């Protein structure tokens, strides 16, 4: 019996969408307002979902406290109240679009989970825009 | 790396569930209050989710502004503040159940997307009732 | 010690904003899309809040079940799955704007409450637009 | 055309996570605060999703009223305002973790549905923690 | 310039509504399902709102971290994962209705705030039922 | 009959809490993580509520479209996708705490409303932290 457990978390961050190797004009054309050189920001909401067999001893797939602690160490402590472009090494050479952020978060959490588990991460950039990645 | 981007939108509409070729009694029996001949209505909430590869240049699967514009042209401009039975040709001979509406919306958005993308549409008729269609 | 108890409820209805004694042009100018002659509709969400002293015997201001039953009889049974303009006598000669609806709902609930209680009603026409009335 | 219809419901219950065959110390170590011998509780929110072909006659996959009634009889009437450990026979010898509850709910609803339908159940223990089961 | 700052928090607890000095029959009549002798429970959501002048030095009415810490010490640490009737001395002789709980929480937070501030507390017993108290 | 109409809006922005005339140490002590020199950001949600008499001709207190347009011109066009400290003149010499932002927004909207109306503005910095100002 495979069950999925999901945990919601959040962090606040500034970012700017642009490529250093493009002209200002091209960045403006592709990224519009998101290319504000002074940055803008979001309250990112995150749902991490782990799928696995129920442990017959505990009745848990995974103690949600373990998942909560991984999210804290790998996401909140690294991204919260930060400028993604300037403060987070993962985005030194990577444009912090929602798509790229969700892949980074997936990889960070996946590396801390037993390989027997499947993982899916949903990242809300706003309540109206969100992205999903499950390593496929 | 396949990522899903999702966009939330909404429209308000009146509708009535019934079949012209059934008696009033049969319509009442099957559709109950939803068969009010004077119509009732909903704030429909919509989530359109597009799955594809991340473009390595932009970091986008698809600029969410493009998805937003497709939803505006194909759904909001056509359905918002309308009577689905009387004002929207798609439902001239189709009972506007949530199931039928979500298929129509899926087909309208899918036709405007590059065929390399997969699409899923969720339609909330109320916060407690919703339907999902992904073309399968 | 005055405490306020609040109860959330909802109903779905069709409506049209217009005045019979105005021309089509004037109705269109003032009410825009809301003047669709075929109606449109909403999932109305309602919060009724009753303020009074805590009964020292029960620890209740008012058993919330009583408030729930009043809302059912006076609002849900009368408005749900209805066309406000055509099916609800309160709006026979009254334009069903959110403002007018909330006053009608306030009056209907207030008439069933002991006069020692104060009442406030919030009516959400959409998650983004709402109105509040407290009889002042 | 396979469409999924989803219905949201809720119940309030008390529970305690522990195993009778473990020592207090081991229960405390594994279940922490959730092992309070006097119980704690939750507002459980539930989403039951049924997938099937659209009936070409009615435009329904399944009348959502039928799904609502099954949820009422099989979940709300059995679990609401109850102590899961003491009042609900399903948990007489089963630790009421969110994972175990969602499997029980899935089995209860599945048994009442035509076998042609697929079912998925999401159970929110809190707005931040939830589990999903689809019988796989 | 008086501004109100609000902080949302939550705790999970079991409770039972009844009076020791009433018969089972009277308790059942007045409190219905809420009088389950084995308890039931809720995810209580809390909004504490503090009103005062903006400090011209900091731009804060009150550092929200101070409010968060008061809520943690006075509410979450005392009520979370507890049985309100059995584990929380405040309810030893007080029926834990939402009305009585919100007054207790108000008094606990108010006692830790500078007397220059006004306080209002909203307590959600469920997403549909909530109570408000502001010391009047 | 005085009714309140409310409109929800939103904008995304970066900001940093600090005073130019304080040392880094003092800014860190008072503003903590919010003093990140590279900025962080939020999805700000806004509710503007206007109170007045119902116009007996239209049934409106104020056409919500007018309120929506004022919010767009005075708040969204000025603050959205901006760095509050660097891009918005209102905060050139004013620390952009939630309290100061809500007062600025109140003043901007109030100046565009007929003086017969009362105004209240709620500003959510996160779903858990918000502030309210009504000009008192």
PDB file of N, CA, C and O in Angstrom, chain D residues 14 36 38-40, chain E residues 13-20 27 31 34-42 44 78-79 82-97 101:
ATOM      1  N   UNK D  14     -11.079  13.278  17.679  1.00  0.00           N
ATOM      2  CA  UNK D  14      -9.928  13.167  18.570  1.00  0.00           C
ATOM      3  C   UNK D  14      -9.155  11.902  18.219  1.00  0.00           C
ATOM      4  O   UNK D  14      -9.736  10.941  17.693  1.00  0.00           O
ATOM      5  N   UNK D  36      -0.142  11.868  23.458  1.00  0.00           N
ATOM      6  CA  UNK D  36      -0.835  12.351  24.669  1.00  0.00           C
ATOM      7  C   UNK D  36      -1.926  11.356  25.064  1.00  0.00           C
ATOM      8  O   UNK D  36      -2.868  11.135  24.299  1.00  0.00           O
ATOM      9  N   UNK D  38      -4.352  11.598  26.897  1.00  0.00           N
ATOM     10  CA  UNK D  38      -5.681  12.221  26.963  1.00  0.00           C
ATOM     11  C   UNK D  38      -6.207  12.654  25.585  1.00  0.00           C
ATOM     12  O   UNK D  38      -7.234  13.314  25.494  1.00  0.00           O
ATOM     13  N   UNK D  39      -5.446  12.306  24.540  1.00  0.00           N
ATOM     14  CA  UNK D  39      -5.874  12.589  23.165  1.00  0.00           C
ATOM     15  C   UNK D  39      -5.695  14.073  22.781  1.00  0.00           C
ATOM     16  O   UNK D  39      -5.541  14.927  23.631  1.00  0.00           O
ATOM     17  N   UNK D  40      -5.618  14.296  21.471  1.00  0.00           N
ATOM     18  CA  UNK D  40      -5.721  15.637  20.915  1.00  0.00           C
ATOM     19  C   UNK D  40      -6.653  15.490  19.699  1.00  0.00           C
ATOM     20  O   UNK D  40      -7.292  14.434  19.559  1.00  0.00           O
TER      21      UNK D  40
ATOM     22  N   UNK E  13      -6.255  20.355  19.321  1.00  0.00           N
ATOM     23  CA  UNK E  13      -6.623  19.919  20.665  1.00  0.00           C
ATOM     24  C   UNK E  13      -7.899  19.085  20.640  1.00  0.00           C
ATOM     25  O   UNK E  13      -8.688  19.168  19.705  1.00  0.00           O
ATOM     26  N   UNK E  14      -8.051  18.267  21.699  1.00  0.00           N
ATOM     27  CA  UNK E  14      -9.310  17.540  21.919  1.00  0.00           C
ATOM     28  C   UNK E  14     -10.127  18.311  22.935  1.00  0.00           C
ATOM     29  O   UNK E  14      -9.574  19.034  23.772  1.00  0.00           O
ATOM     30  N   UNK E  15     -11.447  18.184  22.879  1.00  0.00           N
ATOM     31  CA  UNK E  15     -12.269  18.757  23.943  1.00  0.00           C
ATOM     32  C   UNK E  15     -13.627  18.044  24.001  1.00  0.00           C
ATOM     33  O   UNK E  15     -13.960  17.208  23.165  1.00  0.00           O
ATOM     34  N   UNK E  16     -14.386  18.350  25.024  1.00  0.00           N
ATOM     35  CA  UNK E  16     -15.748  17.844  25.208  1.00  0.00           C
ATOM     36  C   UNK E  16     -16.545  18.965  25.849  1.00  0.00           C
ATOM     37  O   UNK E  16     -16.071  19.607  26.785  1.00  0.00           O
ATOM     38  N   UNK E  17     -17.737  19.210  25.339  1.00  0.00           N
ATOM     39  CA  UNK E  17     -18.598  20.232  25.938  1.00  0.00           C
ATOM     40  C   UNK E  17     -19.586  19.566  26.885  1.00  0.00           C
ATOM     41  O   UNK E  17     -20.375  18.715  26.474  1.00  0.00           O
ATOM     42  N   UNK E  18     -19.506  19.903  28.140  1.00  0.00           N
ATOM     43  CA  UNK E  18     -20.493  19.399  29.103  1.00  0.00           C
ATOM     44  C   UNK E  18     -20.280  20.099  30.441  1.00  0.00           C
ATOM     45  O   UNK E  18     -19.255  20.749  30.666  1.00  0.00           O
ATOM     46  N   UNK E  19     -21.262  19.956  31.316  1.00  0.00           N
ATOM     47  CA  UNK E  19     -21.158  20.451  32.685  1.00  0.00           C
ATOM     48  C   UNK E  19     -21.247  19.261  33.631  1.00  0.00           C
ATOM     49  O   UNK E  19     -22.180  18.462  33.565  1.00  0.00           O
ATOM     50  N   UNK E  20     -20.280  19.189  34.539  1.00  0.00           N
ATOM     51  CA  UNK E  20     -20.255  18.079  35.502  1.00  0.00           C
ATOM     52  C   UNK E  20     -21.521  18.058  36.357  1.00  0.00           C
ATOM     53  O   UNK E  20     -21.961  17.013  36.810  1.00  0.00           O
ATOM     54  N   UNK E  27     -26.966  17.311  29.344  1.00  0.00           N
ATOM     55  CA  UNK E  27     -25.775  17.591  28.546  1.00  0.00           C
ATOM     56  C   UNK E  27     -25.990  17.204  27.080  1.00  0.00           C
ATOM     57  O   UNK E  27     -25.632  17.965  26.170  1.00  0.00           O
ATOM     58  N   UNK E  31     -25.672  19.988  24.382  1.00  0.00           N
ATOM     59  CA  UNK E  31     -24.403  19.981  23.651  1.00  0.00           C
ATOM     60  C   UNK E  31     -24.315  18.933  22.543  1.00  0.00           C
ATOM     61  O   UNK E  31     -23.343  18.912  21.783  1.00  0.00           O
ATOM     62  N   UNK E  34     -21.244  17.192  20.640  1.00  0.00           N
ATOM     63  CA  UNK E  34     -20.062  17.784  21.278  1.00  0.00           C
ATOM     64  C   UNK E  34     -19.867  17.250  22.695  1.00  0.00           C
ATOM     65  O   UNK E  34     -18.841  17.504  23.321  1.00  0.00           O
ATOM     66  N   UNK E  35     -20.861  16.523  23.204  1.00  0.00           N
ATOM     67  CA  UNK E  35     -20.778  15.933  24.542  1.00  0.00           C
ATOM     68  C   UNK E  35     -20.266  14.494  24.507  1.00  0.00           C
ATOM     69  O   UNK E  35     -20.418  13.751  25.475  1.00  0.00           O
ATOM     70  N   UNK E  36     -19.660  14.062  23.417  1.00  0.00           N
ATOM     71  CA  UNK E  36     -19.062  12.713  23.367  1.00  0.00           C
ATOM     72  C   UNK E  36     -18.100  12.540  24.548  1.00  0.00           C
ATOM     73  O   UNK E  36     -17.104  13.265  24.653  1.00  0.00           O
ATOM     74  N   UNK E  37     -18.366  11.585  25.465  1.00  0.00           N
ATOM     75  CA  UNK E  37     -17.520  11.424  26.656  1.00  0.00           C
ATOM     76  C   UNK E  37     -16.079  11.029  26.316  1.00  0.00           C
ATOM     77  O   UNK E  37     -15.182  11.189  27.144  1.00  0.00           O
ATOM     78  N   UNK E  38     -15.885  10.511  25.095  1.00  0.00           N
ATOM     79  CA  UNK E  38     -14.518  10.156  24.665  1.00  0.00           C
ATOM     80  C   UNK E  38     -13.821  11.310  23.937  1.00  0.00           C
ATOM     81  O   UNK E  38     -12.736  11.129  23.396  1.00  0.00           O
ATOM     82  N   UNK E  39     -14.466  12.483  23.890  1.00  0.00           N
ATOM     83  CA  UNK E  39     -13.867  13.677  23.284  1.00  0.00           C
ATOM     84  C   UNK E  39     -13.899  13.642  21.752  1.00  0.00           C
ATOM     85  O   UNK E  39     -14.073  12.601  21.156  1.00  0.00           O
ATOM     86  N   UNK E  40     -13.803  14.818  21.165  1.00  0.00           N
ATOM     87  CA  UNK E  40     -13.540  14.969  19.730  1.00  0.00           C
ATOM     88  C   UNK E  40     -12.492  16.091  19.643  1.00  0.00           C
ATOM     89  O   UNK E  40     -11.934  16.465  20.679  1.00  0.00           O
ATOM     90  N   UNK E  41     -12.185  16.600  18.447  1.00  0.00           N
ATOM     91  CA  UNK E  41     -11.097  17.581  18.422  1.00  0.00           C
ATOM     92  C   UNK E  41     -11.132  18.507  17.237  1.00  0.00           C
ATOM     93  O   UNK E  41     -11.973  18.372  16.339  1.00  0.00           O
ATOM     94  N   UNK E  42     -10.249  19.462  17.243  1.00  0.00           N
ATOM     95  CA  UNK E  42     -10.204  20.496  16.207  1.00  0.00           C
ATOM     96  C   UNK E  42      -8.770  20.946  15.938  1.00  0.00           C
ATOM     97  O   UNK E  42      -7.907  20.851  16.800  1.00  0.00           O
ATOM     98  N   UNK E  44      -7.539  24.300  15.781  1.00  0.00           N
ATOM     99  CA  UNK E  44      -7.916  25.678  16.064  1.00  0.00           C
ATOM    100  C   UNK E  44      -6.958  26.623  15.340  1.00  0.00           C
ATOM    101  O   UNK E  44      -5.737  26.449  15.414  1.00  0.00           O
ATOM    102  N   UNK E  78       0.772  25.805  25.636  1.00  0.00           N
ATOM    103  CA  UNK E  78      -0.195  25.396  26.665  1.00  0.00           C
ATOM    104  C   UNK E  78      -1.315  24.534  26.096  1.00  0.00           C
ATOM    105  O   UNK E  78      -1.802  23.616  26.760  1.00  0.00           O
ATOM    106  N   UNK E  79      -1.740  24.806  24.840  1.00  0.00           N
ATOM    107  CA  UNK E  79      -2.946  24.153  24.307  1.00  0.00           C
ATOM    108  C   UNK E  79      -2.653  23.094  23.244  1.00  0.00           C
ATOM    109  O   UNK E  79      -3.492  22.225  23.001  1.00  0.00           O
ATOM    110  N   UNK E  82      -3.118  18.982  23.157  1.00  0.00           N
ATOM    111  CA  UNK E  82      -3.632  18.744  24.506  1.00  0.00           C
ATOM    112  C   UNK E  82      -5.127  18.408  24.475  1.00  0.00           C
ATOM    113  O   UNK E  82      -5.809  18.659  23.484  1.00  0.00           O
ATOM    114  N   UNK E  83      -5.576  17.848  25.597  1.00  0.00           N
ATOM    115  CA  UNK E  83      -7.011  17.702  25.847  1.00  0.00           C
ATOM    116  C   UNK E  83      -7.398  18.900  26.712  1.00  0.00           C
ATOM    117  O   UNK E  83      -6.941  19.017  27.862  1.00  0.00           O
ATOM    118  N   UNK E  84      -8.208  19.795  26.158  1.00  0.00           N
ATOM    119  CA  UNK E  84      -8.491  21.047  26.881  1.00  0.00           C
ATOM    120  C   UNK E  84      -9.129  20.772  28.244  1.00  0.00           C
ATOM    121  O   UNK E  84      -8.785  21.415  29.237  1.00  0.00           O
ATOM    122  N   UNK E  85     -10.035  19.805  28.318  1.00  0.00           N
ATOM    123  CA  UNK E  85     -10.719  19.512  29.587  1.00  0.00           C
ATOM    124  C   UNK E  85      -9.777  18.927  30.629  1.00  0.00           C
ATOM    125  O   UNK E  85      -9.855  19.285  31.820  1.00  0.00           O
ATOM    126  N   UNK E  86      -8.887  18.042  30.219  1.00  0.00           N
ATOM    127  CA  UNK E  86      -8.080  17.282  31.187  1.00  0.00           C
ATOM    128  C   UNK E  86      -6.687  17.852  31.406  1.00  0.00           C
ATOM    129  O   UNK E  86      -6.119  17.697  32.488  1.00  0.00           O
ATOM    130  N   UNK E  87      -6.111  18.494  30.375  1.00  0.00           N
ATOM    131  CA  UNK E  87      -4.702  18.889  30.457  1.00  0.00           C
ATOM    132  C   UNK E  87      -4.490  20.374  30.732  1.00  0.00           C
ATOM    133  O   UNK E  87      -3.366  20.775  31.042  1.00  0.00           O
ATOM    134  N   UNK E  88      -5.516  21.199  30.545  1.00  0.00           N
ATOM    135  CA  UNK E  88      -5.320  22.650  30.643  1.00  0.00           C
ATOM    136  C   UNK E  88      -6.076  23.192  31.860  1.00  0.00           C
ATOM    137  O   UNK E  88      -7.315  23.184  31.881  1.00  0.00           O
ATOM    138  N   UNK E  89      -5.340  23.639  32.901  1.00  0.00           N
ATOM    139  CA  UNK E  89      -5.986  24.070  34.142  1.00  0.00           C
ATOM    140  C   UNK E  89      -7.053  25.150  33.944  1.00  0.00           C
ATOM    141  O   UNK E  89      -8.038  25.188  34.693  1.00  0.00           O
ATOM    142  N   UNK E  90      -6.891  26.022  32.947  1.00  0.00           N
ATOM    143  CA  UNK E  90      -7.895  27.076  32.727  1.00  0.00           C
ATOM    144  C   UNK E  90      -9.305  26.515  32.554  1.00  0.00           C
ATOM    145  O   UNK E  90     -10.280  27.233  32.785  1.00  0.00           O
ATOM    146  N   UNK E  91      -9.413  25.265  32.072  1.00  0.00           N
ATOM    147  CA  UNK E  91     -10.746  24.707  31.798  1.00  0.00           C
ATOM    148  C   UNK E  91     -11.150  23.655  32.827  1.00  0.00           C
ATOM    149  O   UNK E  91     -12.056  22.872  32.596  1.00  0.00           O
ATOM    150  N   UNK E  92     -10.453  23.669  33.978  1.00  0.00           N
ATOM    151  CA  UNK E  92     -10.798  22.674  35.010  1.00  0.00           C
ATOM    152  C   UNK E  92     -12.266  22.814  35.414  1.00  0.00           C
ATOM    153  O   UNK E  92     -12.969  21.816  35.542  1.00  0.00           O
ATOM    154  N   UNK E  93     -12.730  24.068  35.561  1.00  0.00           N
ATOM    155  CA  UNK E  93     -14.131  24.279  35.933  1.00  0.00           C
ATOM    156  C   UNK E  93     -14.850  25.169  34.923  1.00  0.00           C
ATOM    157  O   UNK E  93     -15.814  25.859  35.256  1.00  0.00           O
ATOM    158  N   UNK E  94     -14.358  25.168  33.709  1.00  0.00           N
ATOM    159  CA  UNK E  94     -14.938  26.036  32.676  1.00  0.00           C
ATOM    160  C   UNK E  94     -15.160  25.199  31.417  1.00  0.00           C
ATOM    161  O   UNK E  94     -14.231  24.559  30.918  1.00  0.00           O
ATOM    162  N   UNK E  95     -16.363  25.218  30.899  1.00  0.00           N
ATOM    163  CA  UNK E  95     -16.739  24.457  29.709  1.00  0.00           C
ATOM    164  C   UNK E  95     -15.967  25.019  28.506  1.00  0.00           C
ATOM    165  O   UNK E  95     -16.093  26.207  28.206  1.00  0.00           O
ATOM    166  N   UNK E  96     -15.171  24.197  27.797  1.00  0.00           N
ATOM    167  CA  UNK E  96     -14.335  24.748  26.712  1.00  0.00           C
ATOM    168  C   UNK E  96     -15.100  24.992  25.417  1.00  0.00           C
ATOM    169  O   UNK E  96     -14.749  24.452  24.363  1.00  0.00           O
ATOM    170  N   UNK E  97     -16.153  25.808  25.481  1.00  0.00           N
ATOM    171  CA  UNK E  97     -16.797  26.292  24.254  1.00  0.00           C
ATOM    172  C   UNK E  97     -15.827  27.257  23.561  1.00  0.00           C
ATOM    173  O   UNK E  97     -14.925  27.814  24.196  1.00  0.00           O
ATOM    174  N   UNK E 101     -13.024  29.663  25.293  1.00  0.00           N
ATOM    175  CA  UNK E 101     -11.600  29.538  24.913  1.00  0.00           C
ATOM    176  C   UNK E 101     -11.059  30.890  24.449  1.00  0.00           C
ATOM    177  O   UNK E 101      -9.958  31.292  24.818  1.00  0.00           O
TER     178      UNK E 101
END
